[in-house]
Amino acid sequence: MSLSEITEAIAKAEKDAGRAPGSVSLIAVSKKQPDARVQEVLDEGHRVFGENRVQEAAGKWPGFRETYNGIELHIIGPLQSNKVRQAMELAQAIHSVDRPKLAQTIARIAQEEGHCPDLFIQVNTGEEEQKAGILPKDADAFITECRGLDLPLRGLMCIPPVDEEPSLHFALLAKIAARNGLDGLSMGMSGDFERAIALGATHVRVGSAIFGDRAY
């Protein structure tokens, strides 16, 4: 799909769900993509991108920001504590806050630097052992802890199990967010973003549908 086709599909999904036009932000996931492909999307006017690895983002986005104004970068992959300061310098949002130690590190550096990106707590809705994220049963307490650290919580994020119906996980994430007064929902990827939008997604993370296969 072209970028324009995806934005049209998002607009249709917003309308079908009774959502306001423009209420969903498209994060173009540019991890493992050659600079030429990313530049093509930038040249089309898109400015919101997602990266999994801080190191890759650091090698890519400072250069693009010298040429293109208004880039909004989201870190969407697992974040190591020793990469937090660099992530906070690069990104406008971090979607993978998944444990108390990481939240405490972000809070400490935010106090030192005087600023903090928007934060999303990653919830492991499928309770998968190999996957990052706070367990659903622990989410309320962790949200309270992050608020106690004065962190700018924007919402919640999830990555459903590949072999389960994603809508069940989107609905669970929306329920946890609603009872905690959070309106940001980072959910939905290339194959299921319309279903995520129907269930309240505010940010969808689309990579392969925009860029094609990744260059590993």
PDB file of C-alpha atoms in Angstrom:
ATOM      1  CA  MET A   1       0.000   0.000   0.000  1.00  0.00           C
ATOM      2  CA  SER A   2       1.136   3.535  -0.658  1.00  0.00           C
ATOM      3  CA  LEU A   3       1.266   6.082   2.120  1.00  0.00           C
ATOM      4  CA  SER A   4      -1.779   7.825   0.654  1.00  0.00           C
ATOM      5  CA  GLU A   5      -3.720   4.550   0.573  1.00  0.00           C
ATOM      6  CA  ILE A   6      -2.952   3.930   4.238  1.00  0.00           C
ATOM      7  CA  THR A   7      -3.962   7.436   5.267  1.00  0.00           C
ATOM      8  CA  GLU A   8      -7.205   6.981   3.306  1.00  0.00           C
ATOM      9  CA  ALA A   9      -7.813   3.641   5.066  1.00  0.00           C
ATOM     10  CA  ILE A  10      -7.235   5.310   8.436  1.00  0.00           C
ATOM     11  CA  ALA A  11      -9.656   8.115   7.553  1.00  0.00           C
ATOM     12  CA  LYS A  12     -12.296   5.561   6.524  1.00  0.00           C
ATOM     13  CA  ALA A  13     -11.778   3.570   9.743  1.00  0.00           C
ATOM     14  CA  GLU A  14     -12.153   6.782  11.780  1.00  0.00           C
ATOM     15  CA  LYS A  15     -15.405   7.592   9.975  1.00  0.00           C
ATOM     16  CA  ASP A  16     -16.771   4.039  10.297  1.00  0.00           C
ATOM     17  CA  ALA A  17     -16.058   4.113  14.048  1.00  0.00           C
ATOM     18  CA  GLY A  18     -17.664   7.525  14.508  1.00  0.00           C
ATOM     19  CA  ARG A  19     -14.303   9.027  15.370  1.00  0.00           C
ATOM     20  CA  ALA A  20     -13.275  12.598  14.623  1.00  0.00           C
ATOM     21  CA  PRO A  21     -11.210  13.028  11.443  1.00  0.00           C
ATOM     22  CA  GLY A  22      -7.517  13.163  12.309  1.00  0.00           C
ATOM     23  CA  SER A  23      -7.968  11.583  15.742  1.00  0.00           C
ATOM     24  CA  VAL A  24      -5.537   8.758  14.872  1.00  0.00           C
ATOM     25  CA  SER A  25      -1.808   9.389  14.440  1.00  0.00           C
ATOM     26  CA  LEU A  26       0.009   7.204  11.915  1.00  0.00           C
ATOM     27  CA  ILE A  27       3.458   6.181  13.150  1.00  0.00           C
ATOM     28  CA  ALA A  28       5.517   5.046  10.163  1.00  0.00           C
ATOM     29  CA  VAL A  29       7.766   2.334  11.611  1.00  0.00           C
ATOM     30  CA  SER A  30      11.111   2.852   9.903  1.00  0.00           C
ATOM     31  CA  LYS A  31      13.233   0.291  11.766  1.00  0.00           C
ATOM     32  CA  LYS A  32      15.659  -1.612   9.550  1.00  0.00           C
ATOM     33  CA  GLN A  33      14.704   0.522   6.556  1.00  0.00           C
ATOM     34  CA  PRO A  34      17.288   2.037   4.197  1.00  0.00           C
ATOM     35  CA  ASP A  35      17.598   5.804   4.370  1.00  0.00           C
ATOM     36  CA  ALA A  36      16.384   6.111   0.767  1.00  0.00           C
ATOM     37  CA  ARG A  37      13.027   4.541   1.621  1.00  0.00           C
ATOM     38  CA  VAL A  38      12.621   6.725   4.691  1.00  0.00           C
ATOM     39  CA  GLN A  39      13.482   9.798   2.632  1.00  0.00           C
ATOM     40  CA  GLU A  40      10.769   8.918   0.117  1.00  0.00           C
ATOM     41  CA  VAL A  41       8.177   8.933   2.896  1.00  0.00           C
ATOM     42  CA  LEU A  42       9.555  12.198   4.270  1.00  0.00           C
ATOM     43  CA  ASP A  43       9.360  13.704   0.784  1.00  0.00           C
ATOM     44  CA  GLU A  44       5.688  12.722   0.665  1.00  0.00           C
ATOM     45  CA  GLY A  45       5.183  14.948   3.704  1.00  0.00           C
ATOM     46  CA  HIS A  46       4.911  12.405   6.501  1.00  0.00           C
ATOM     47  CA  ARG A  47       6.631  13.413   9.742  1.00  0.00           C
ATOM     48  CA  VAL A  48       5.742  10.863  12.465  1.00  0.00           C
ATOM     49  CA  PHE A  49       8.072   7.859  12.664  1.00  0.00           C
ATOM     50  CA  GLY A  50       8.790   4.962  15.004  1.00  0.00           C
ATOM     51  CA  GLU A  51      12.061   3.199  15.780  1.00  0.00           C
ATOM     52  CA  ASN A  52      12.663   0.071  17.853  1.00  0.00           C
ATOM     53  CA  ARG A  53      16.303   0.614  18.744  1.00  0.00           C
ATOM     54  CA  VAL A  54      17.769   3.780  20.187  1.00  0.00           C
ATOM     55  CA  GLN A  55      21.126   3.125  18.524  1.00  0.00           C
ATOM     56  CA  GLU A  56      19.541   2.898  15.073  1.00  0.00           C
ATOM     57  CA  ALA A  57      17.475   6.012  15.714  1.00  0.00           C
ATOM     58  CA  ALA A  58      20.591   7.929  16.785  1.00  0.00           C
ATOM     59  CA  GLY A  59      22.327   7.032  13.548  1.00  0.00           C
ATOM     60  CA  LYS A  60      19.411   8.024  11.356  1.00  0.00           C
ATOM     61  CA  TRP A  61      17.296  10.886  12.647  1.00  0.00           C
ATOM     62  CA  PRO A  62      19.710  13.719  13.570  1.00  0.00           C
ATOM     63  CA  GLY A  63      20.728  13.838   9.906  1.00  0.00           C
ATOM     64  CA  PHE A  64      17.159  13.833   8.628  1.00  0.00           C
ATOM     65  CA  ARG A  65      16.265  16.600  11.083  1.00  0.00           C
ATOM     66  CA  GLU A  66      18.871  18.830   9.483  1.00  0.00           C
ATOM     67  CA  THR A  67      16.880  18.633   6.235  1.00  0.00           C
ATOM     68  CA  TYR A  68      13.256  18.133   7.299  1.00  0.00           C
ATOM     69  CA  ASN A  69      11.338  20.208   9.840  1.00  0.00           C
ATOM     70  CA  GLY A  70       8.735  18.913  12.253  1.00  0.00           C
ATOM     71  CA  ILE A  71       9.864  15.297  12.608  1.00  0.00           C
ATOM     72  CA  GLU A  72       8.200  13.509  15.538  1.00  0.00           C
ATOM     73  CA  LEU A  73      10.072  10.403  16.643  1.00  0.00           C
ATOM     74  CA  HIS A  74       8.576   7.609  18.755  1.00  0.00           C
ATOM     75  CA  ILE A  75      10.655   4.865  20.421  1.00  0.00           C
ATOM     76  CA  ILE A  76       8.451   1.779  20.250  1.00  0.00           C
ATOM     77  CA  GLY A  77      10.841  -1.066  21.086  1.00  0.00           C
ATOM     78  CA  PRO A  78      12.202  -2.388  24.390  1.00  0.00           C
ATOM     79  CA  LEU A  79      14.271   0.245  26.167  1.00  0.00           C
ATOM     80  CA  GLN A  80      17.327  -0.547  28.267  1.00  0.00           C
ATOM     81  CA  SER A  81      17.947   1.658  31.286  1.00  0.00           C
ATOM     82  CA  ASN A  82      21.377   2.678  29.988  1.00  0.00           C
ATOM     83  CA  LYS A  83      19.764   4.011  26.778  1.00  0.00           C
ATOM     84  CA  VAL A  84      17.155   6.169  28.502  1.00  0.00           C
ATOM     85  CA  ARG A  85      19.011   9.496  28.381  1.00  0.00           C
ATOM     86  CA  GLN A  86      19.778   9.085  24.678  1.00  0.00           C
ATOM     87  CA  ALA A  87      16.176   8.063  23.964  1.00  0.00           C
ATOM     88  CA  MET A  88      14.875  11.123  25.792  1.00  0.00           C
ATOM     89  CA  GLU A  89      17.155  13.380  23.763  1.00  0.00           C
ATOM     90  CA  LEU A  90      16.004  11.878  20.458  1.00  0.00           C
ATOM     91  CA  ALA A  91      12.321  11.096  20.876  1.00  0.00           C
ATOM     92  CA  GLN A  92       9.095  12.948  21.464  1.00  0.00           C
ATOM     93  CA  ALA A  93       7.424   9.786  22.800  1.00  0.00           C
ATOM     94  CA  ILE A  94       8.424   6.438  24.321  1.00  0.00           C
ATOM     95  CA  HIS A  95       5.884   3.610  23.985  1.00  0.00           C
ATOM     96  CA  SER A  96       7.673   0.865  25.923  1.00  0.00           C
ATOM     97  CA  VAL A  97       7.686   1.829  29.609  1.00  0.00           C
ATOM     98  CA  ASP A  98       7.318  -1.655  31.036  1.00  0.00           C
ATOM     99  CA  ARG A  99       8.858  -1.920  34.513  1.00  0.00           C
ATOM    100  CA  PRO A 100       9.367   0.136  37.690  1.00  0.00           C
ATOM    101  CA  LYS A 101      13.151   0.452  37.311  1.00  0.00           C
ATOM    102  CA  LEU A 102      12.751   1.978  33.859  1.00  0.00           C
ATOM    103  CA  ALA A 103      10.086   4.405  35.085  1.00  0.00           C
ATOM    104  CA  GLN A 104      12.336   5.467  37.965  1.00  0.00           C
ATOM    105  CA  THR A 105      15.267   6.038  35.602  1.00  0.00           C
ATOM    106  CA  ILE A 106      13.129   8.141  33.265  1.00  0.00           C
ATOM    107  CA  ALA A 107      11.862  10.190  36.222  1.00  0.00           C
ATOM    108  CA  ARG A 108      15.379  10.838  37.508  1.00  0.00           C
ATOM    109  CA  ILE A 109      16.697  11.947  34.125  1.00  0.00           C
ATOM    110  CA  ALA A 110      13.588  14.054  33.513  1.00  0.00           C
ATOM    111  CA  GLN A 111      14.333  15.928  36.743  1.00  0.00           C
ATOM    112  CA  GLU A 112      17.950  16.435  35.691  1.00  0.00           C
ATOM    113  CA  GLU A 113      17.143  17.545  32.136  1.00  0.00           C
ATOM    114  CA  GLY A 114      13.939  19.459  32.814  1.00  0.00           C
ATOM    115  CA  HIS A 115      11.933  17.704  30.107  1.00  0.00           C
ATOM    116  CA  CYS A 116      10.388  14.328  29.327  1.00  0.00           C
ATOM    117  CA  PRO A 117       8.835  12.767  26.224  1.00  0.00           C
ATOM    118  CA  ASP A 118       5.243  11.574  26.271  1.00  0.00           C
ATOM    119  CA  LEU A 119       5.136   8.098  27.768  1.00  0.00           C
ATOM    120  CA  PHE A 120       3.081   4.996  27.037  1.00  0.00           C
ATOM    121  CA  ILE A 121       3.067   2.003  29.360  1.00  0.00           C
ATOM    122  CA  GLN A 122       3.461  -1.281  27.484  1.00  0.00           C
ATOM    123  CA  VAL A 123       0.970  -3.894  28.682  1.00  0.00           C
ATOM    124  CA  ASN A 124       1.639  -7.562  27.940  1.00  0.00           C
ATOM    125  CA  THR A 125      -2.009  -8.320  27.202  1.00  0.00           C
ATOM    126  CA  GLY A 126      -1.236 -11.862  26.078  1.00  0.00           C
ATOM    127  CA  GLU A 127       0.862 -12.560  29.188  1.00  0.00           C
ATOM    128  CA  GLU A 128       3.588 -13.986  26.949  1.00  0.00           C
ATOM    129  CA  GLU A 129       6.776 -14.934  28.764  1.00  0.00           C
ATOM    130  CA  GLN A 130       9.058 -13.823  25.937  1.00  0.00           C
ATOM    131  CA  LYS A 131       7.412 -10.440  25.507  1.00  0.00           C
ATOM    132  CA  ALA A 132       8.032  -7.213  27.392  1.00  0.00           C
ATOM    133  CA  GLY A 133       5.257  -5.353  29.154  1.00  0.00           C
ATOM    134  CA  ILE A 134       3.566  -5.095  32.505  1.00  0.00           C
ATOM    135  CA  LEU A 135       0.979  -7.815  33.147  1.00  0.00           C
ATOM    136  CA  PRO A 136      -2.674  -6.694  32.986  1.00  0.00           C
ATOM    137  CA  LYS A 137      -3.226  -7.532  36.659  1.00  0.00           C
ATOM    138  CA  ASP A 138      -0.348  -5.225  37.611  1.00  0.00           C
ATOM    139  CA  ALA A 139      -1.187  -2.387  35.230  1.00  0.00           C
ATOM    140  CA  ASP A 140      -3.326  -0.265  37.574  1.00  0.00           C
ATOM    141  CA  ALA A 141      -0.660  -0.248  40.294  1.00  0.00           C
ATOM    142  CA  PHE A 142       2.098   0.564  37.795  1.00  0.00           C
ATOM    143  CA  ILE A 143       0.091   3.444  36.321  1.00  0.00           C
ATOM    144  CA  THR A 144      -0.337   4.814  39.848  1.00  0.00           C
ATOM    145  CA  GLU A 145       3.396   4.423  40.497  1.00  0.00           C
ATOM    146  CA  CYS A 146       4.295   6.298  37.289  1.00  0.00           C
ATOM    147  CA  ARG A 147       1.923   9.115  38.198  1.00  0.00           C
ATOM    148  CA  GLY A 148       3.525   9.254  41.624  1.00  0.00           C
ATOM    149  CA  LEU A 149       6.856   9.847  39.855  1.00  0.00           C
ATOM    150  CA  ASP A 150       5.237  12.817  38.051  1.00  0.00           C
ATOM    151  CA  LEU A 151       5.766  11.216  34.651  1.00  0.00           C
ATOM    152  CA  PRO A 152       3.783  12.522  31.641  1.00  0.00           C
ATOM    153  CA  LEU A 153       1.688   9.436  30.924  1.00  0.00           C
ATOM    154  CA  ARG A 154      -0.013   9.686  27.543  1.00  0.00           C
ATOM    155  CA  GLY A 155      -1.518   6.213  27.460  1.00  0.00           C
ATOM    156  CA  LEU A 156      -0.959   2.482  26.994  1.00  0.00           C
ATOM    157  CA  MET A 157       0.578   0.286  24.285  1.00  0.00           C
ATOM    158  CA  CYS A 158       0.227  -3.393  23.403  1.00  0.00           C
ATOM    159  CA  ILE A 159       1.454  -5.940  20.847  1.00  0.00           C
ATOM    160  CA  PRO A 160      -1.082  -8.794  20.660  1.00  0.00           C
ATOM    161  CA  PRO A 161       0.072 -12.409  20.268  1.00  0.00           C
ATOM    162  CA  VAL A 162       0.457 -13.296  16.596  1.00  0.00           C
ATOM    163  CA  ASP A 163      -1.857 -16.308  16.841  1.00  0.00           C
ATOM    164  CA  GLU A 164      -4.785 -14.649  18.624  1.00  0.00           C
ATOM    165  CA  GLU A 165      -7.549 -12.300  17.538  1.00  0.00           C
ATOM    166  CA  PRO A 166      -6.032  -8.839  18.111  1.00  0.00           C
ATOM    167  CA  SER A 167      -9.385  -7.179  18.804  1.00  0.00           C
ATOM    168  CA  LEU A 168      -9.613  -9.021  22.138  1.00  0.00           C
ATOM    169  CA  HIS A 169      -6.310  -7.484  23.191  1.00  0.00           C
ATOM    170  CA  PHE A 170      -7.217  -4.028  21.872  1.00  0.00           C
ATOM    171  CA  ALA A 171     -10.443  -4.145  23.891  1.00  0.00           C
ATOM    172  CA  LEU A 172      -8.565  -5.188  27.037  1.00  0.00           C
ATOM    173  CA  LEU A 173      -6.058  -2.355  26.623  1.00  0.00           C
ATOM    174  CA  ALA A 174      -8.862   0.163  26.097  1.00  0.00           C
ATOM    175  CA  LYS A 175     -10.610  -1.080  29.244  1.00  0.00           C
ATOM    176  CA  ILE A 176      -7.471  -0.688  31.377  1.00  0.00           C
ATOM    177  CA  ALA A 177      -6.881   2.791  29.943  1.00  0.00           C
ATOM    178  CA  ALA A 178     -10.470   3.931  30.524  1.00  0.00           C
ATOM    179  CA  ARG A 179     -10.584   2.925  34.172  1.00  0.00           C
ATOM    180  CA  ASN A 180      -7.337   4.803  34.759  1.00  0.00           C
ATOM    181  CA  GLY A 181      -8.371   7.965  32.934  1.00  0.00           C
ATOM    182  CA  LEU A 182      -5.898   7.544  30.063  1.00  0.00           C
ATOM    183  CA  ASP A 183      -6.975   8.372  26.502  1.00  0.00           C
ATOM    184  CA  GLY A 184      -3.850   7.385  24.538  1.00  0.00           C
ATOM    185  CA  LEU A 185      -3.934   3.930  22.952  1.00  0.00           C
ATOM    186  CA  SER A 186      -0.925   2.827  20.902  1.00  0.00           C
ATOM    187  CA  MET A 187      -2.210  -0.311  19.197  1.00  0.00           C
ATOM    188  CA  GLY A 188      -2.659  -1.704  15.725  1.00  0.00           C
ATOM    189  CA  MET A 189      -0.079  -2.530  13.060  1.00  0.00           C
ATOM    190  CA  SER A 190      -0.034  -3.166   9.313  1.00  0.00           C
ATOM    191  CA  GLY A 191      -2.462  -6.094   9.365  1.00  0.00           C
ATOM    192  CA  ASP A 192      -4.977  -4.924  11.949  1.00  0.00           C
ATOM    193  CA  PHE A 193      -4.923  -1.134  12.308  1.00  0.00           C
ATOM    194  CA  GLU A 194      -8.558  -0.756  11.166  1.00  0.00           C
ATOM    195  CA  ARG A 195      -9.709  -3.051  13.987  1.00  0.00           C
ATOM    196  CA  ALA A 196      -7.560  -1.095  16.443  1.00  0.00           C
ATOM    197  CA  ILE A 197      -9.108   2.200  15.330  1.00  0.00           C
ATOM    198  CA  ALA A 198     -12.603   0.745  15.779  1.00  0.00           C
ATOM    199  CA  LEU A 199     -11.650   0.004  19.402  1.00  0.00           C
ATOM    200  CA  GLY A 200     -10.184   3.428  20.146  1.00  0.00           C
ATOM    201  CA  ALA A 201      -6.563   3.486  18.946  1.00  0.00           C
ATOM    202  CA  THR A 202      -5.038   6.958  18.941  1.00  0.00           C
ATOM    203  CA  HIS A 203      -1.688   5.809  17.490  1.00  0.00           C
ATOM    204  CA  VAL A 204      -1.227   3.012  14.940  1.00  0.00           C
ATOM    205  CA  ARG A 205       2.237   1.647  14.167  1.00  0.00           C
ATOM    206  CA  VAL A 206       2.555   0.720  10.493  1.00  0.00           C
ATOM    207  CA  GLY A 207       5.840  -0.407   8.949  1.00  0.00           C
ATOM    208  CA  SER A 208       5.859  -3.034   6.219  1.00  0.00           C
ATOM    209  CA  ALA A 209       2.650  -1.769   4.600  1.00  0.00           C
ATOM    210  CA  ILE A 210       4.386   1.580   4.001  1.00  0.00           C
ATOM    211  CA  PHE A 211       8.003   0.627   3.399  1.00  0.00           C
ATOM    212  CA  GLY A 212       7.844  -2.959   2.178  1.00  0.00           C
ATOM    213  CA  ASP A 213      10.025  -5.718   3.588  1.00  0.00           C
ATOM    214  CA  ARG A 214      12.730  -4.713   6.037  1.00  0.00           C
ATOM    215  CA  ALA A 215      16.387  -4.744   4.998  1.00  0.00           C
ATOM    216  CA  TYR A 216      17.980  -6.983   7.647  1.00  0.00           C
TER     217      TYR A 216
END
